[in-house]
Amino acid sequence: MMQNRKTLTLRHPGGENVPEDEGEREVVAWLLHGLTNKEIGRELGISHRTVEIHRARLMRKLAVPSLPALIDIALAQRDKLPDVGAAQPS
């Protein structure tokens, strides 16, 4: 039997859903906590360059020109993002 799963796609400002992968969702969730690419990389166990790639792909999919525009969309739809908690001290 199929279970209803909460959608984890962000909605483009134009109205259409934009599918993103788990890495993109995690990166944008950490961005909402104010972490840098390097800090996000440490939290996720990936390189800061991989974080940059995830962020760039999501920005391209959402057709947003800047990080603040991405953050605005993510804030408006933060209930669709994974709960990442707070960053652990380094």
PDB file of N, CA and C in Angstrom:
ATOM      1  N   MET A   1       0.836  -1.176   0.000  1.00  0.00           N
ATOM      2  CA  MET A   1       0.000   0.000   0.000  1.00  0.00           C
ATOM      3  C   MET A   1       0.884   1.244   0.000  1.00  0.00           C
ATOM      4  N   MET A   2       0.581   2.195  -0.861  1.00  0.00           N
ATOM      5  CA  MET A   2       1.374   3.420  -0.953  1.00  0.00           C
ATOM      6  C   MET A   2       0.981   4.378   0.159  1.00  0.00           C
ATOM      7  N   GLN A   3       1.978   4.983   0.767  1.00  0.00           N
ATOM      8  CA  GLN A   3       1.732   5.978   1.795  1.00  0.00           C
ATOM      9  C   GLN A   3       1.816   7.358   1.174  1.00  0.00           C
ATOM     10  N   ASN A   4       1.016   8.268   1.701  1.00  0.00           N
ATOM     11  CA  ASN A   4       1.140   9.653   1.256  1.00  0.00           C
ATOM     12  C   ASN A   4       2.400  10.222   1.880  1.00  0.00           C
ATOM     13  N   ARG A   5       3.280  10.727   1.055  1.00  0.00           N
ATOM     14  CA  ARG A   5       4.530  11.319   1.533  1.00  0.00           C
ATOM     15  C   ARG A   5       4.454  12.821   1.374  1.00  0.00           C
ATOM     16  N   LYS A   6       4.949  13.508   2.379  1.00  0.00           N
ATOM     17  CA  LYS A   6       4.992  14.965   2.311  1.00  0.00           C
ATOM     18  C   LYS A   6       5.920  15.370   1.176  1.00  0.00           C
ATOM     19  N   THR A   7       5.452  16.247   0.318  1.00  0.00           N
ATOM     20  CA  THR A   7       6.268  16.669  -0.817  1.00  0.00           C
ATOM     21  C   THR A   7       7.456  17.481  -0.325  1.00  0.00           C
ATOM     22  N   LEU A   8       8.589  17.262  -0.937  1.00  0.00           N
ATOM     23  CA  LEU A   8       9.788  18.002  -0.581  1.00  0.00           C
ATOM     24  C   LEU A   8      10.286  18.815  -1.769  1.00  0.00           C
ATOM     25  N   THR A   9       9.356  19.243  -2.596  1.00  0.00           N
ATOM     26  CA  THR A   9       9.739  20.087  -3.717  1.00  0.00           C
ATOM     27  C   THR A   9       9.393  21.526  -3.388  1.00  0.00           C
ATOM     28  N   LEU A  10      10.271  22.400  -3.779  1.00  0.00           N
ATOM     29  CA  LEU A  10      10.001  23.822  -3.607  1.00  0.00           C
ATOM     30  C   LEU A  10       9.178  24.305  -4.787  1.00  0.00           C
ATOM     31  N   ARG A  11       8.449  25.357  -4.570  1.00  0.00           N
ATOM     32  CA  ARG A  11       7.622  25.916  -5.628  1.00  0.00           C
ATOM     33  C   ARG A  11       8.308  27.167  -6.166  1.00  0.00           C
ATOM     34  N   HIS A  12       8.480  27.195  -7.485  1.00  0.00           N
ATOM     35  CA  HIS A  12       9.029  28.347  -8.187  1.00  0.00           C
ATOM     36  C   HIS A  12       8.078  29.521  -7.973  1.00  0.00           C
ATOM     37  N   PRO A  13       8.595  30.755  -7.881  1.00  0.00           N
ATOM     38  CA  PRO A  13       7.715  31.911  -7.705  1.00  0.00           C
ATOM     39  C   PRO A  13       6.617  31.992  -8.771  1.00  0.00           C
ATOM     40  N   GLY A  14       6.851  31.404  -9.942  1.00  0.00           N
ATOM     41  CA  GLY A  14       5.844  31.399 -10.999  1.00  0.00           C
ATOM     42  C   GLY A  14       4.730  30.397 -10.755  1.00  0.00           C
ATOM     43  N   GLY A  15       4.895  29.522  -9.767  1.00  0.00           N
ATOM     44  CA  GLY A  15       3.844  28.604  -9.397  1.00  0.00           C
ATOM     45  C   GLY A  15       4.132  27.128  -9.609  1.00  0.00           C
ATOM     46  N   GLU A  16       5.059  26.780 -10.499  1.00  0.00           N
ATOM     47  CA  GLU A  16       5.299  25.365 -10.763  1.00  0.00           C
ATOM     48  C   GLU A  16       6.243  24.766  -9.718  1.00  0.00           C
ATOM     49  N   ASN A  17       6.067  23.470  -9.462  1.00  0.00           N
ATOM     50  CA  ASN A  17       6.941  22.761  -8.538  1.00  0.00           C
ATOM     51  C   ASN A  17       8.294  22.531  -9.187  1.00  0.00           C
ATOM     52  N   VAL A  18       9.336  22.594  -8.393  1.00  0.00           N
ATOM     53  CA  VAL A  18      10.690  22.365  -8.877  1.00  0.00           C
ATOM     54  C   VAL A  18      11.265  21.194  -8.085  1.00  0.00           C
ATOM     55  N   PRO A  19      11.445  20.038  -8.738  1.00  0.00           N
ATOM     56  CA  PRO A  19      12.002  18.903  -7.997  1.00  0.00           C
ATOM     57  C   PRO A  19      13.474  19.128  -7.703  1.00  0.00           C
ATOM     58  N   GLU A  20      13.876  18.795  -6.493  1.00  0.00           N
ATOM     59  CA  GLU A  20      15.285  18.894  -6.143  1.00  0.00           C
ATOM     60  C   GLU A  20      15.676  17.625  -5.409  1.00  0.00           C
ATOM     61  N   ASP A  21      16.961  17.337  -5.403  1.00  0.00           N
ATOM     62  CA  ASP A  21      17.398  16.118  -4.737  1.00  0.00           C
ATOM     63  C   ASP A  21      17.643  16.379  -3.252  1.00  0.00           C
ATOM     64  N   GLU A  22      17.887  15.314  -2.513  1.00  0.00           N
ATOM     65  CA  GLU A  22      18.053  15.419  -1.064  1.00  0.00           C
ATOM     66  C   GLU A  22      19.213  16.341  -0.694  1.00  0.00           C
ATOM     67  N   GLY A  23      20.316  16.273  -1.455  1.00  0.00           N
ATOM     68  CA  GLY A  23      21.461  17.145  -1.163  1.00  0.00           C
ATOM     69  C   GLY A  23      21.106  18.612  -1.288  1.00  0.00           C
ATOM     70  N   GLU A  24      20.344  18.960  -2.302  1.00  0.00           N
ATOM     71  CA  GLU A  24      19.927  20.354  -2.488  1.00  0.00           C
ATOM     72  C   GLU A  24      19.028  20.795  -1.343  1.00  0.00           C
ATOM     73  N   ARG A  25      18.110  19.933  -0.916  1.00  0.00           N
ATOM     74  CA  ARG A  25      17.218  20.276   0.194  1.00  0.00           C
ATOM     75  C   ARG A  25      17.996  20.482   1.483  1.00  0.00           C
ATOM     76  N   GLU A  26      18.976  19.596   1.745  1.00  0.00           N
ATOM     77  CA  GLU A  26      19.773  19.735   2.965  1.00  0.00           C
ATOM     78  C   GLU A  26      20.597  21.017   2.940  1.00  0.00           C
ATOM     79  N   VAL A  27      21.192  21.313   1.800  1.00  0.00           N
ATOM     80  CA  VAL A  27      22.019  22.527   1.690  1.00  0.00           C
ATOM     81  C   VAL A  27      21.182  23.765   1.941  1.00  0.00           C
ATOM     82  N   VAL A  28      20.023  23.875   1.314  1.00  0.00           N
ATOM     83  CA  VAL A  28      19.210  25.073   1.498  1.00  0.00           C
ATOM     84  C   VAL A  28      18.683  25.148   2.930  1.00  0.00           C
ATOM     85  N   ALA A  29      18.406  24.001   3.548  1.00  0.00           N
ATOM     86  CA  ALA A  29      17.962  24.009   4.943  1.00  0.00           C
ATOM     87  C   ALA A  29      19.056  24.568   5.852  1.00  0.00           C
ATOM     88  N   TRP A  30      20.306  24.161   5.608  1.00  0.00           N
ATOM     89  CA  TRP A  30      21.417  24.688   6.408  1.00  0.00           C
ATOM     90  C   TRP A  30      21.663  26.168   6.101  1.00  0.00           C
ATOM     91  N   LEU A  31      21.455  26.575   4.845  1.00  0.00           N
ATOM     92  CA  LEU A  31      21.608  27.998   4.515  1.00  0.00           C
ATOM     93  C   LEU A  31      20.668  28.852   5.355  1.00  0.00           C
ATOM     94  N   LEU A  32      19.478  28.326   5.625  1.00  0.00           N
ATOM     95  CA  LEU A  32      18.522  29.078   6.443  1.00  0.00           C
ATOM     96  C   LEU A  32      19.004  29.267   7.875  1.00  0.00           C
ATOM     97  N   HIS A  33      19.951  28.427   8.294  1.00  0.00           N
ATOM     98  CA  HIS A  33      20.547  28.579   9.625  1.00  0.00           C
ATOM     99  C   HIS A  33      21.749  29.519   9.596  1.00  0.00           C
ATOM    100  N   GLY A  34      22.063  30.060   8.413  1.00  0.00           N
ATOM    101  CA  GLY A  34      23.137  31.040   8.314  1.00  0.00           C
ATOM    102  C   GLY A  34      24.530  30.468   8.184  1.00  0.00           C
ATOM    103  N   LEU A  35      24.645  29.184   7.837  1.00  0.00           N
ATOM    104  CA  LEU A  35      25.960  28.577   7.707  1.00  0.00           C
ATOM    105  C   LEU A  35      26.607  28.927   6.375  1.00  0.00           C
ATOM    106  N   THR A  36      27.927  28.969   6.373  1.00  0.00           N
ATOM    107  CA  THR A  36      28.691  29.171   5.143  1.00  0.00           C
ATOM    108  C   THR A  36      28.780  27.845   4.396  1.00  0.00           C
ATOM    109  N   ASN A  37      29.278  27.891   3.157  1.00  0.00           N
ATOM    110  CA  ASN A  37      29.456  26.665   2.386  1.00  0.00           C
ATOM    111  C   ASN A  37      30.384  25.683   3.101  1.00  0.00           C
ATOM    112  N   LYS A  38      31.460  26.182   3.685  1.00  0.00           N
ATOM    113  CA  LYS A  38      32.401  25.311   4.388  1.00  0.00           C
ATOM    114  C   LYS A  38      31.752  24.679   5.609  1.00  0.00           C
ATOM    115  N   GLU A  39      30.977  25.464   6.360  1.00  0.00           N
ATOM    116  CA  GLU A  39      30.308  24.927   7.540  1.00  0.00           C
ATOM    117  C   GLU A  39      29.260  23.874   7.158  1.00  0.00           C
ATOM    118  N   ILE A  40      28.524  24.143   6.076  1.00  0.00           N
ATOM    119  CA  ILE A  40      27.528  23.178   5.597  1.00  0.00           C
ATOM    120  C   ILE A  40      28.230  21.888   5.174  1.00  0.00           C
ATOM    121  N   GLY A  41      29.343  22.034   4.465  1.00  0.00           N
ATOM    122  CA  GLY A  41      30.113  20.869   4.051  1.00  0.00           C
ATOM    123  C   GLY A  41      30.538  20.021   5.230  1.00  0.00           C
ATOM    124  N   ARG A  42      31.001  20.669   6.293  1.00  0.00           N
ATOM    125  CA  ARG A  42      31.395  19.927   7.496  1.00  0.00           C
ATOM    126  C   ARG A  42      30.203  19.200   8.105  1.00  0.00           C
ATOM    127  N   GLU A  43      29.060  19.876   8.173  1.00  0.00           N
ATOM    128  CA  GLU A  43      27.853  19.257   8.738  1.00  0.00           C
ATOM    129  C   GLU A  43      27.404  18.042   7.942  1.00  0.00           C
ATOM    130  N   LEU A  44      27.513  18.122   6.614  1.00  0.00           N
ATOM    131  CA  LEU A  44      27.022  17.052   5.750  1.00  0.00           C
ATOM    132  C   LEU A  44      28.100  16.032   5.379  1.00  0.00           C
ATOM    133  N   GLY A  45      29.342  16.324   5.726  1.00  0.00           N
ATOM    134  CA  GLY A  45      30.427  15.410   5.387  1.00  0.00           C
ATOM    135  C   GLY A  45      30.774  15.426   3.902  1.00  0.00           C
ATOM    136  N   ILE A  46      30.603  16.605   3.281  1.00  0.00           N
ATOM    137  CA  ILE A  46      30.929  16.772   1.865  1.00  0.00           C
ATOM    138  C   ILE A  46      31.823  17.991   1.721  1.00  0.00           C
ATOM    139  N   SER A  47      32.412  18.175   0.548  1.00  0.00           N
ATOM    140  CA  SER A  47      33.285  19.330   0.348  1.00  0.00           C
ATOM    141  C   SER A  47      32.461  20.603   0.161  1.00  0.00           C
ATOM    142  N   HIS A  48      33.100  21.737   0.425  1.00  0.00           N
ATOM    143  CA  HIS A  48      32.402  23.012   0.233  1.00  0.00           C
ATOM    144  C   HIS A  48      32.059  23.215  -1.242  1.00  0.00           C
ATOM    145  N   ARG A  49      32.858  22.638  -2.116  1.00  0.00           N
ATOM    146  CA  ARG A  49      32.580  22.747  -3.558  1.00  0.00           C
ATOM    147  C   ARG A  49      31.295  21.997  -3.925  1.00  0.00           C
ATOM    148  N   THR A  50      31.072  20.843  -3.319  1.00  0.00           N
ATOM    149  CA  THR A  50      29.828  20.107  -3.549  1.00  0.00           C
ATOM    150  C   THR A  50      28.642  20.914  -3.051  1.00  0.00           C
ATOM    151  N   VAL A  51      28.807  21.592  -1.936  1.00  0.00           N
ATOM    152  CA  VAL A  51      27.750  22.476  -1.419  1.00  0.00           C
ATOM    153  C   VAL A  51      27.456  23.563  -2.446  1.00  0.00           C
ATOM    154  N   GLU A  52      28.493  24.175  -2.992  1.00  0.00           N
ATOM    155  CA  GLU A  52      28.309  25.220  -4.008  1.00  0.00           C
ATOM    156  C   GLU A  52      27.557  24.689  -5.225  1.00  0.00           C
ATOM    157  N   ILE A  53      27.879  23.464  -5.635  1.00  0.00           N
ATOM    158  CA  ILE A  53      27.217  22.872  -6.799  1.00  0.00           C
ATOM    159  C   ILE A  53      25.735  22.633  -6.512  1.00  0.00           C
ATOM    160  N   HIS A  54      25.428  22.080  -5.333  1.00  0.00           N
ATOM    161  CA  HIS A  54      24.017  21.868  -4.963  1.00  0.00           C
ATOM    162  C   HIS A  54      23.256  23.193  -4.972  1.00  0.00           C
ATOM    163  N   ARG A  55      23.863  24.202  -4.390  1.00  0.00           N
ATOM    164  CA  ARG A  55      23.209  25.516  -4.316  1.00  0.00           C
ATOM    165  C   ARG A  55      23.003  26.101  -5.710  1.00  0.00           C
ATOM    166  N   ALA A  56      24.016  26.010  -6.550  1.00  0.00           N
ATOM    167  CA  ALA A  56      23.923  26.553  -7.909  1.00  0.00           C
ATOM    168  C   ALA A  56      22.852  25.835  -8.729  1.00  0.00           C
ATOM    169  N   ARG A  57      22.769  24.512  -8.583  1.00  0.00           N
ATOM    170  CA  ARG A  57      21.743  23.757  -9.322  1.00  0.00           C
ATOM    171  C   ARG A  57      20.341  24.173  -8.897  1.00  0.00           C
ATOM    172  N   LEU A  58      20.156  24.318  -7.607  1.00  0.00           N
ATOM    173  CA  LEU A  58      18.836  24.710  -7.116  1.00  0.00           C
ATOM    174  C   LEU A  58      18.488  26.131  -7.559  1.00  0.00           C
ATOM    175  N   MET A  59      19.454  27.024  -7.544  1.00  0.00           N
ATOM    176  CA  MET A  59      19.212  28.392  -8.008  1.00  0.00           C
ATOM    177  C   MET A  59      18.844  28.399  -9.487  1.00  0.00           C
ATOM    178  N   ARG A  60      19.508  27.548 -10.260  1.00  0.00           N
ATOM    179  CA  ARG A  60      19.196  27.455 -11.688  1.00  0.00           C
ATOM    180  C   ARG A  60      17.784  26.893 -11.888  1.00  0.00           C
ATOM    181  N   LYS A  61      17.437  25.837 -11.164  1.00  0.00           N
ATOM    182  CA  LYS A  61      16.101  25.243 -11.284  1.00  0.00           C
ATOM    183  C   LYS A  61      15.004  26.231 -10.916  1.00  0.00           C
ATOM    184  N   LEU A  62      15.258  27.033  -9.891  1.00  0.00           N
ATOM    185  CA  LEU A  62      14.262  28.013  -9.439  1.00  0.00           C
ATOM    186  C   LEU A  62      14.341  29.323 -10.205  1.00  0.00           C
ATOM    187  N   ALA A  63      15.344  29.451 -11.050  1.00  0.00           N
ATOM    188  CA  ALA A  63      15.559  30.664 -11.855  1.00  0.00           C
ATOM    189  C   ALA A  63      15.671  31.907 -10.977  1.00  0.00           C
ATOM    190  N   VAL A  64      16.457  31.779  -9.897  1.00  0.00           N
ATOM    191  CA  VAL A  64      16.684  32.932  -9.025  1.00  0.00           C
ATOM    192  C   VAL A  64      18.085  33.472  -9.286  1.00  0.00           C
ATOM    193  N   PRO A  65      18.237  34.791  -9.281  1.00  0.00           N
ATOM    194  CA  PRO A  65      19.513  35.395  -9.643  1.00  0.00           C
ATOM    195  C   PRO A  65      20.529  35.507  -8.504  1.00  0.00           C
ATOM    196  N   SER A  66      20.070  35.302  -7.262  1.00  0.00           N
ATOM    197  CA  SER A  66      20.973  35.554  -6.141  1.00  0.00           C
ATOM    198  C   SER A  66      20.630  34.672  -4.949  1.00  0.00           C
ATOM    199  N   LEU A  67      21.579  34.578  -4.037  1.00  0.00           N
ATOM    200  CA  LEU A  67      21.362  33.817  -2.814  1.00  0.00           C
ATOM    201  C   LEU A  67      20.203  34.402  -1.986  1.00  0.00           C
ATOM    202  N   PRO A  68      20.115  35.720  -1.819  1.00  0.00           N
ATOM    203  CA  PRO A  68      18.968  36.251  -1.072  1.00  0.00           C
ATOM    204  C   PRO A  68      17.613  35.863  -1.683  1.00  0.00           C
ATOM    205  N   ALA A  69      17.540  35.786  -3.002  1.00  0.00           N
ATOM    206  CA  ALA A  69      16.289  35.374  -3.645  1.00  0.00           C
ATOM    207  C   ALA A  69      15.988  33.907  -3.330  1.00  0.00           C
ATOM    208  N   LEU A  70      17.013  33.065  -3.311  1.00  0.00           N
ATOM    209  CA  LEU A  70      16.837  31.664  -2.945  1.00  0.00           C
ATOM    210  C   LEU A  70      16.359  31.551  -1.498  1.00  0.00           C
ATOM    211  N   ILE A  71      16.974  32.318  -0.620  1.00  0.00           N
ATOM    212  CA  ILE A  71      16.600  32.303   0.797  1.00  0.00           C
ATOM    213  C   ILE A  71      15.147  32.739   0.968  1.00  0.00           C
ATOM    214  N   ASP A  72      14.713  33.763   0.223  1.00  0.00           N
ATOM    215  CA  ASP A  72      13.316  34.214   0.304  1.00  0.00           C
ATOM    216  C   ASP A  72      12.353  33.088  -0.034  1.00  0.00           C
ATOM    217  N   ILE A  73      12.643  32.343  -1.103  1.00  0.00           N
ATOM    218  CA  ILE A  73      11.785  31.229  -1.507  1.00  0.00           C
ATOM    219  C   ILE A  73      11.812  30.142  -0.441  1.00  0.00           C
ATOM    220  N   ALA A  74      13.012  29.822   0.041  1.00  0.00           N
ATOM    221  CA  ALA A  74      13.143  28.765   1.042  1.00  0.00           C
ATOM    222  C   ALA A  74      12.434  29.135   2.348  1.00  0.00           C
ATOM    223  N   LEU A  75      12.540  30.392   2.768  1.00  0.00           N
ATOM    224  CA  LEU A  75      11.865  30.822   3.995  1.00  0.00           C
ATOM    225  C   LEU A  75      10.354  30.690   3.871  1.00  0.00           C
ATOM    226  N   ALA A  76       9.836  31.048   2.714  1.00  0.00           N
ATOM    227  CA  ALA A  76       8.398  30.969   2.498  1.00  0.00           C
ATOM    228  C   ALA A  76       7.902  29.523   2.499  1.00  0.00           C
ATOM    229  N   GLN A  77       8.802  28.575   2.236  1.00  0.00           N
ATOM    230  CA  GLN A  77       8.405  27.168   2.116  1.00  0.00           C
ATOM    231  C   GLN A  77       9.216  26.268   3.039  1.00  0.00           C
ATOM    232  N   ARG A  78       9.701  26.815   4.140  1.00  0.00           N
ATOM    233  CA  ARG A  78      10.607  26.058   5.016  1.00  0.00           C
ATOM    234  C   ARG A  78       9.968  24.798   5.602  1.00  0.00           C
ATOM    235  N   ASP A  79       8.635  24.741   5.644  1.00  0.00           N
ATOM    236  CA  ASP A  79       7.981  23.534   6.149  1.00  0.00           C
ATOM    237  C   ASP A  79       8.204  22.331   5.229  1.00  0.00           C
ATOM    238  N   LYS A  80       8.656  22.566   3.997  1.00  0.00           N
ATOM    239  CA  LYS A  80       8.925  21.480   3.046  1.00  0.00           C
ATOM    240  C   LYS A  80      10.380  21.010   3.103  1.00  0.00           C
ATOM    241  N   LEU A  81      11.195  21.660   3.921  1.00  0.00           N
ATOM    242  CA  LEU A  81      12.620  21.329   3.999  1.00  0.00           C
ATOM    243  C   LEU A  81      12.883  20.406   5.172  1.00  0.00           C
ATOM    244  N   PRO A  82      13.964  19.618   5.104  1.00  0.00           N
ATOM    245  CA  PRO A  82      14.283  18.731   6.230  1.00  0.00           C
ATOM    246  C   PRO A  82      14.654  19.537   7.465  1.00  0.00           C
ATOM    247  N   ASP A  83      14.327  19.003   8.629  1.00  0.00           N
ATOM    248  CA  ASP A  83      14.705  19.631   9.882  1.00  0.00           C
ATOM    249  C   ASP A  83      16.147  19.241  10.183  1.00  0.00           C
ATOM    250  N   VAL A  84      17.045  20.183  10.060  1.00  0.00           N
ATOM    251  CA  VAL A  84      18.460  19.884  10.234  1.00  0.00           C
ATOM    252  C   VAL A  84      18.967  20.255  11.614  1.00  0.00           C
ATOM    253  N   GLY A  85      18.140  20.884  12.428  1.00  0.00           N
ATOM    254  CA  GLY A  85      18.566  21.256  13.761  1.00  0.00           C
ATOM    255  C   GLY A  85      19.535  22.404  13.741  1.00  0.00           C
ATOM    256  N   ALA A  86      20.412  22.441  14.711  1.00  0.00           N
ATOM    257  CA  ALA A  86      21.403  23.504  14.805  1.00  0.00           C
ATOM    258  C   ALA A  86      22.791  22.937  14.557  1.00  0.00           C
ATOM    259  N   ALA A  87      23.674  23.775  14.080  1.00  0.00           N
ATOM    260  CA  ALA A  87      25.043  23.347  13.782  1.00  0.00           C
ATOM    261  C   ALA A  87      25.755  22.968  15.080  1.00  0.00           C
ATOM    262  N   GLN A  88      26.581  21.938  14.975  1.00  0.00           N
ATOM    263  CA  GLN A  88      27.382  21.496  16.099  1.00  0.00           C
ATOM    264  C   GLN A  88      28.646  22.342  16.172  1.00  0.00           C
ATOM    265  N   PRO A  89      29.094  22.712  17.346  1.00  0.00           N
ATOM    266  CA  PRO A  89      30.339  23.493  17.433  1.00  0.00           C
ATOM    267  C   PRO A  89      31.508  22.720  16.858  1.00  0.00           C
ATOM    268  N   SER A  90      32.416  23.430  16.184  1.00  0.00           N
ATOM    269  CA  SER A  90      33.576  22.769  15.569  1.00  0.00           C
ATOM    270  C   SER A  90      34.637  22.469  16.590  1.00  0.00           C
TER     271      SER A  90
END
